[in-house]
PDB file of C-alpha atoms in Angstrom:
ATOM      1  CA  MET A 140     -80.829  93.956  38.591  1.00 52.00           C
ATOM      2  CA  SER A 141     -80.827  92.035  41.836  1.00 48.00           C
ATOM      3  CA  PRO A 142     -77.300  91.310  43.128  1.00 50.00           C
ATOM      4  CA  GLU A 143     -78.334  87.946  44.626  1.00 49.00           C
ATOM      5  CA  THR A 144     -80.026  86.366  41.640  1.00 49.00           C
ATOM      6  CA  GLY A 145     -78.755  88.267  38.636  1.00 48.00           C
ATOM      7  CA  GLU A 146     -82.362  88.846  37.539  1.00 48.00           C
ATOM      8  CA  SER A 147     -83.956  92.167  36.824  1.00 49.00           C
ATOM      9  CA  GLY A 148     -87.303  93.057  38.294  1.00 49.00           C
ATOM     10  CA  GLY A 149     -88.662  94.219  34.924  1.00 48.00           C
ATOM     11  CA  PRO A 150     -91.951  93.214  33.320  1.00 51.00           C
ATOM     12  CA  GLY A 151     -92.538  89.455  33.283  1.00 50.00           C
ATOM     13  CA  GLY A 152     -89.692  88.819  35.697  1.00 48.00           C
ATOM     14  CA  SER A 153     -89.643  88.899  39.451  1.00 48.00           C
ATOM     15  CA  SER A 154     -86.919  90.179  41.677  1.00 47.00           C
ATOM     16  CA  ASP A 155     -87.029  87.031  43.832  1.00 48.00           C
ATOM     17  CA  ALA A 156     -86.518  84.514  40.987  1.00 48.00           C
ATOM     18  CA  ARG A 157     -84.002  81.855  41.983  1.00 48.00           C
ATOM     19  CA  ASP A 158     -81.218  80.312  40.011  1.00 47.00           C
ATOM     20  CA  LEU A 159     -82.374  76.732  39.506  1.00 49.00           C
ATOM     21  CA  THR A 160     -78.914  75.419  38.705  1.00 48.00           C
ATOM     22  CA  ARG A 161     -77.616  75.861  42.257  1.00 49.00           C
ATOM     23  CA  GLU A 162     -78.660  73.716  45.167  1.00 51.00           C
ATOM     24  CA  ALA A 163     -79.976  75.618  48.153  1.00 52.00           C
ATOM     25  CA  VAL A 164     -77.757  75.257  51.233  1.00 50.00           C
ATOM     26  CA  PRO A 165     -79.327  75.904  54.627  1.00 54.00           C
ATOM     27  CA  PRO A 166     -77.705  78.899  56.337  1.00 54.00           C
ATOM     28  CA  ASP A 167     -76.594  76.839  59.358  1.00 54.00           C
ATOM     29  CA  GLU A 168     -74.644  74.350  57.174  1.00 52.00           C
ATOM     30  CA  ALA A 169     -71.340  75.286  55.625  1.00 52.00           C
ATOM     31  CA  PRO A 170     -70.692  73.810  52.177  1.00 54.00           C
ATOM     32  CA  GLY A 171     -69.154  70.346  52.376  1.00 53.00           C
ATOM     33  CA  THR A 172     -70.158  69.688  55.985  1.00 55.00           C
ATOM     34  CA  GLY A 173     -73.708  68.469  55.507  1.00 52.00           C
ATOM     35  CA  PRO A 174     -74.997  65.123  54.275  1.00 55.00           C
ATOM     36  CA  ALA A 175     -74.069  64.103  50.726  1.00 56.00           C
ATOM     37  CA  ARG A 176     -76.711  65.207  48.280  1.00 56.00           C
ATOM     38  CA  ALA A 177     -77.216  64.456  44.622  1.00 56.00           C
ATOM     39  CA  PRO A 178     -76.956  67.587  42.479  1.00 57.00           C
ATOM     40  CA  ALA A 179     -80.310  69.155  41.778  1.00 58.00           C
ATOM     41  CA  ARG A 180     -81.600  68.825  38.230  1.00 55.00           C
ATOM     42  CA  ARG A 181     -83.308  71.689  36.586  1.00 59.00           C
ATOM     43  CA  PRO A 182     -86.997  71.100  35.971  1.00 64.00           C
ATOM     44  CA  GLY A 183     -87.779  70.353  32.354  1.00 64.00           C
ATOM     45  CA  THR A 184     -84.247  69.318  31.367  1.00 67.00           C
ATOM     46  CA  ARG A 185     -83.326  65.865  30.158  1.00 71.00           C
ATOM     47  CA  ARG A 186     -79.584  66.209  30.657  1.00 71.00           C
ATOM     48  CA  PHE A 187     -77.793  63.471  32.476  1.00 64.00           C
ATOM     49  CA  PRO A 188     -75.976  64.385  35.647  1.00 66.00           C
ATOM     50  CA  LEU A 189     -72.312  65.303  35.308  1.00 72.00           C
ATOM     51  CA  PHE A 190     -71.190  62.436  37.568  1.00 71.00           C
ATOM     52  CA  THR A 191     -72.965  59.087  37.784  1.00 68.00           C
ATOM     53  CA  ARG A 192     -73.003  57.366  41.145  1.00 71.00           C
ATOM     54  CA  ASP A 193     -74.241  53.914  40.151  1.00 68.00           C
ATOM     55  CA  THR A 194     -74.806  51.648  37.177  1.00 68.00           C
ATOM     56  CA  ALA A 195     -78.241  50.311  36.440  1.00 68.00           C
ATOM     57  CA  ARG A 196     -78.594  46.542  36.370  1.00 71.00           C
ATOM     58  CA  PRO A 197     -79.930  45.217  33.046  1.00 73.00           C
ATOM     59  CA  GLU A 198     -83.554  44.148  33.023  1.00 70.00           C
ATOM     60  CA  GLY A 199     -83.753  40.570  34.241  1.00 70.00           C
ATOM     61  CA  GLY A 200     -80.247  40.792  35.669  1.00 70.00           C
ATOM     62  CA  GLY A 201     -81.240  39.602  39.138  1.00 71.00           C
ATOM     63  CA  ARG A 202     -80.408  36.230  40.613  1.00 70.00           C
ATOM     64  CA  ALA A 203     -81.869  33.215  38.855  1.00 74.00           C
ATOM     65  CA  ALA A 204     -82.392  31.519  42.245  1.00 75.00           C
ATOM     66  CA  SER A 205     -83.026  32.785  45.780  1.00 75.00           C
ATOM     67  CA  GLY A 206     -80.321  34.731  47.603  1.00 73.00           C
ATOM     68  CA  ASP A 207     -79.697  32.014  50.190  1.00 79.00           C
ATOM     69  CA  ALA A 208     -78.706  29.465  47.502  1.00 78.00           C
ATOM     70  CA  PRO A 209     -74.987  28.979  46.759  1.00 80.00           C
ATOM     71  CA  ALA A 210     -73.471  31.123  43.995  1.00 77.00           C
ATOM     72  CA  PRO A 211     -73.383  28.397  41.297  1.00 80.00           C
ATOM     73  CA  VAL A 212     -77.081  27.708  41.801  1.00 82.00           C
ATOM     74  CA  ARG A 213     -77.938  31.422  41.621  1.00 83.00           C
ATOM     75  CA  GLN A 214     -76.129  31.761  38.292  1.00 87.00           C
ATOM     76  CA  TRP A 215     -77.172  28.506  36.615  1.00 90.00           C
ATOM     77  CA  PRO A 216     -78.111  30.039  33.206  1.00 91.00           C
ATOM     78  CA  ILE A 217     -74.640  31.425  32.484  1.00 93.00           C
ATOM     79  CA  LEU A 218     -72.975  28.331  33.936  1.00 94.00           C
ATOM     80  CA  GLY A 219     -74.993  26.066  31.635  1.00 94.00           C
ATOM     81  CA  VAL A 220     -73.989  28.113  28.586  1.00 96.00           C
ATOM     82  CA  LEU A 221     -70.327  28.170  29.660  1.00 96.00           C
ATOM     83  CA  VAL A 222     -70.264  24.397  30.239  1.00 96.00           C
ATOM     84  CA  LEU A 223     -71.644  23.800  26.726  1.00 97.00           C
ATOM     85  CA  VAL A 224     -69.092  26.213  25.231  1.00 97.00           C
ATOM     86  CA  ALA A 225     -66.262  24.472  27.123  1.00 97.00           C
ATOM     87  CA  LEU A 226     -67.502  21.107  25.851  1.00 97.00           C
ATOM     88  CA  GLY A 227     -67.585  22.433  22.281  1.00 97.00           C
ATOM     89  CA  LEU A 228     -64.103  23.924  22.533  1.00 96.00           C
ATOM     90  CA  SER A 229     -62.696  20.710  23.967  1.00 97.00           C
ATOM     91  CA  LEU A 230     -64.285  18.708  21.139  1.00 96.00           C
ATOM     92  CA  THR A 231     -62.760  21.128  18.658  1.00 94.00           C
ATOM     93  CA  ALA A 232     -59.353  20.651  20.275  1.00 95.00           C
ATOM     94  CA  LEU A 233     -59.786  16.867  20.073  1.00 96.00           C
ATOM     95  CA  ASP A 234     -60.049  17.085  16.261  1.00 92.00           C
ATOM     96  CA  HIS A 235     -63.858  17.078  16.043  1.00 93.00           C
ATOM     97  CA  PHE A 236     -64.203  20.566  14.609  1.00 93.00           C
ATOM     98  CA  ARG A 237     -67.712  20.366  13.218  1.00 95.00           C
ATOM     99  CA  VAL A 238     -69.278  18.779  16.324  1.00 95.00           C
ATOM    100  CA  GLY A 239     -67.436  21.223  18.599  1.00 97.00           C
ATOM    101  CA  ALA A 240     -68.496  24.261  16.595  1.00 96.00           C
ATOM    102  CA  LEU A 241     -72.085  23.001  16.553  1.00 97.00           C
ATOM    103  CA  ALA A 242     -71.944  22.677  20.354  1.00 97.00           C
ATOM    104  CA  VAL A 243     -70.675  26.271  20.711  1.00 97.00           C
ATOM    105  CA  GLY A 244     -73.398  27.562  18.374  1.00 97.00           C
ATOM    106  CA  ALA A 245     -76.034  25.546  20.229  1.00 97.00           C
ATOM    107  CA  ALA A 246     -74.766  26.966  23.543  1.00 97.00           C
ATOM    108  CA  LEU A 247     -75.171  30.541  22.312  1.00 97.00           C
ATOM    109  CA  SER A 248     -78.605  29.747  20.900  1.00 97.00           C
ATOM    110  CA  ALA A 249     -79.568  28.208  24.251  1.00 97.00           C
ATOM    111  CA  GLY A 250     -78.312  31.383  25.927  1.00 96.00           C
ATOM    112  CA  ALA A 251     -80.617  33.432  23.678  1.00 97.00           C
ATOM    113  CA  LEU A 252     -83.526  31.164  24.567  1.00 97.00           C
ATOM    114  CA  LEU A 253     -82.813  31.330  28.305  1.00 95.00           C
ATOM    115  CA  ARG A 254     -82.370  35.109  28.205  1.00 94.00           C
ATOM    116  CA  GLY A 255     -85.635  35.538  26.361  1.00 94.00           C
ATOM    117  CA  LEU A 256     -87.742  33.190  28.497  1.00 94.00           C
ATOM    118  CA  LEU A 257     -86.450  33.563  32.046  1.00 90.00           C
ATOM    119  CA  PRO A 258     -87.650  36.574  34.030  1.00 87.00           C
ATOM    120  CA  GLU A 259     -84.342  36.671  35.966  1.00 86.00           C
ATOM    121  CA  SER A 260     -81.304  35.261  34.167  1.00 86.00           C
ATOM    122  CA  GLY A 261     -78.434  36.360  36.410  1.00 86.00           C
ATOM    123  CA  MET A 262     -75.129  37.150  34.760  1.00 88.00           C
ATOM    124  CA  LEU A 263     -76.478  36.077  31.376  1.00 90.00           C
ATOM    125  CA  ALA A 264     -78.097  39.526  31.290  1.00 89.00           C
ATOM    126  CA  VAL A 265     -75.559  41.995  29.934  1.00 89.00           C
ATOM    127  CA  ARG A 266     -77.616  44.541  28.012  1.00 89.00           C
ATOM    128  CA  SER A 267     -81.322  44.962  27.456  1.00 89.00           C
ATOM    129  CA  ARG A 268     -83.292  41.744  26.987  1.00 91.00           C
ATOM    130  CA  PHE A 269     -83.903  42.411  23.288  1.00 94.00           C
ATOM    131  CA  THR A 270     -80.235  43.186  22.563  1.00 94.00           C
ATOM    132  CA  ASP A 271     -79.038  40.107  24.452  1.00 94.00           C
ATOM    133  CA  VAL A 272     -81.471  37.768  22.695  1.00 96.00           C
ATOM    134  CA  VAL A 273     -80.609  39.138  19.249  1.00 96.00           C
ATOM    135  CA  THR A 274     -76.853  39.092  19.909  1.00 96.00           C
ATOM    136  CA  TYR A 275     -76.751  35.567  21.344  1.00 96.00           C
ATOM    137  CA  GLY A 276     -79.149  34.268  18.703  1.00 97.00           C
ATOM    138  CA  VAL A 277     -77.357  35.763  15.695  1.00 97.00           C
ATOM    139  CA  LEU A 278     -73.918  34.654  16.910  1.00 97.00           C
ATOM    140  CA  GLY A 279     -75.210  31.148  17.614  1.00 97.00           C
ATOM    141  CA  LEU A 280     -76.859  30.907  14.188  1.00 97.00           C
ATOM    142  CA  VAL A 281     -73.752  32.155  12.365  1.00 96.00           C
ATOM    143  CA  ILE A 282     -71.499  29.673  14.185  1.00 96.00           C
ATOM    144  CA  VAL A 283     -73.879  26.797  13.402  1.00 96.00           C
ATOM    145  CA  LEU A 284     -74.079  27.793   9.720  1.00 94.00           C
ATOM    146  CA  LEU A 285     -70.300  28.093   9.456  1.00 93.00           C
ATOM    147  CA  ALA A 286     -69.882  24.693  11.093  1.00 94.00           C
ATOM    148  CA  LEU A 287     -72.297  23.168   8.581  1.00 94.00           C
ATOM    149  CA  MET A 288     -70.451  24.774   5.644  1.00 91.00           C
ATOM    150  CA  ALA A 289     -66.942  23.784   6.836  1.00 87.00           C
ATOM    151  CA  GLN A 290     -64.739  21.849   4.454  1.00 83.00           C
ATOM    152  CA  PRO A 291     -64.192  18.963   3.728  1.00 87.00           C
ATOM    153  CA  ASP A 292     -67.581  17.483   2.942  1.00 88.00           C
ATOM    154  CA  PRO A 293     -69.839  20.400   3.904  1.00 87.00           C
ATOM    155  CA  LEU A 294     -73.308  19.458   5.116  1.00 90.00           C
ATOM    156  CA  LEU A 295     -74.740  22.756   3.868  1.00 88.00           C
ATOM    157  CA  HIS A 296     -74.049  23.831   0.294  1.00 85.00           C
ATOM    158  CA  VAL A 297     -74.374  27.512  -0.555  1.00 81.00           C
ATOM    159  CA  PRO A 298     -74.575  27.821  -4.363  1.00 80.00           C
ATOM    160  CA  PHE A 299     -73.037  31.300  -4.671  1.00 78.00           C
ATOM    161  CA  LEU A 300     -70.225  30.701  -2.166  1.00 73.00           C
ATOM    162  CA  LYS A 301     -67.750  29.351  -4.743  1.00 74.00           C
ATOM    163  CA  ASP A 302     -68.424  32.263  -7.112  1.00 77.00           C
ATOM    164  CA  THR A 303     -68.016  34.733  -4.243  1.00 76.00           C
ATOM    165  CA  LEU A 304     -64.695  33.185  -3.294  1.00 70.00           C
ATOM    166  CA  HIS A 305     -63.424  33.377  -6.901  1.00 73.00           C
ATOM    167  CA  PHE A 306     -64.607  36.988  -7.162  1.00 73.00           C
ATOM    168  CA  THR A 307     -62.915  38.094  -3.928  1.00 76.00           C
ATOM    169  CA  VAL A 308     -59.649  36.186  -4.385  1.00 74.00           C
ATOM    170  CA  GLY A 309     -59.458  36.945  -8.103  1.00 63.00           C
ATOM    171  CA  GLY A 310     -58.789  33.392  -9.250  1.00 54.00           C
TER     172      GLY A 310
END
């Protein structure tokens, strides 16, 4: 058994095999004095490193306009969605619930459309493109459907909704 490597020089093994988990340090550099290095990964392993140094930007998460444009112009997709949501919430507060909720649902649906069509959508990109489009789209659709079914005088009638309510409440 070799004292340096912990390997035996038996059949199939070599006495100069190296431990691939340690990073080689040049003899003239003491540990901790050299340039910062990322820990070496063993070949053939798919393990993530113990410490991450950065977070990957989601696909399409770059600026929606050039870097020399002012910040609001660079982030116009998220600002458009937020303005529509603010308009919907203010309409809801002004006693126009259905119109306000429709505006919020339309804003989320527009966010799904922008996220799906624009190559760079700025801060509208939170996760992968597929996940963002599905999340924004489903939430927008649900809010629109709930706004259309809101009482009194619903615009959308769901035939089994009354039976479901009686079944769940027990009335």
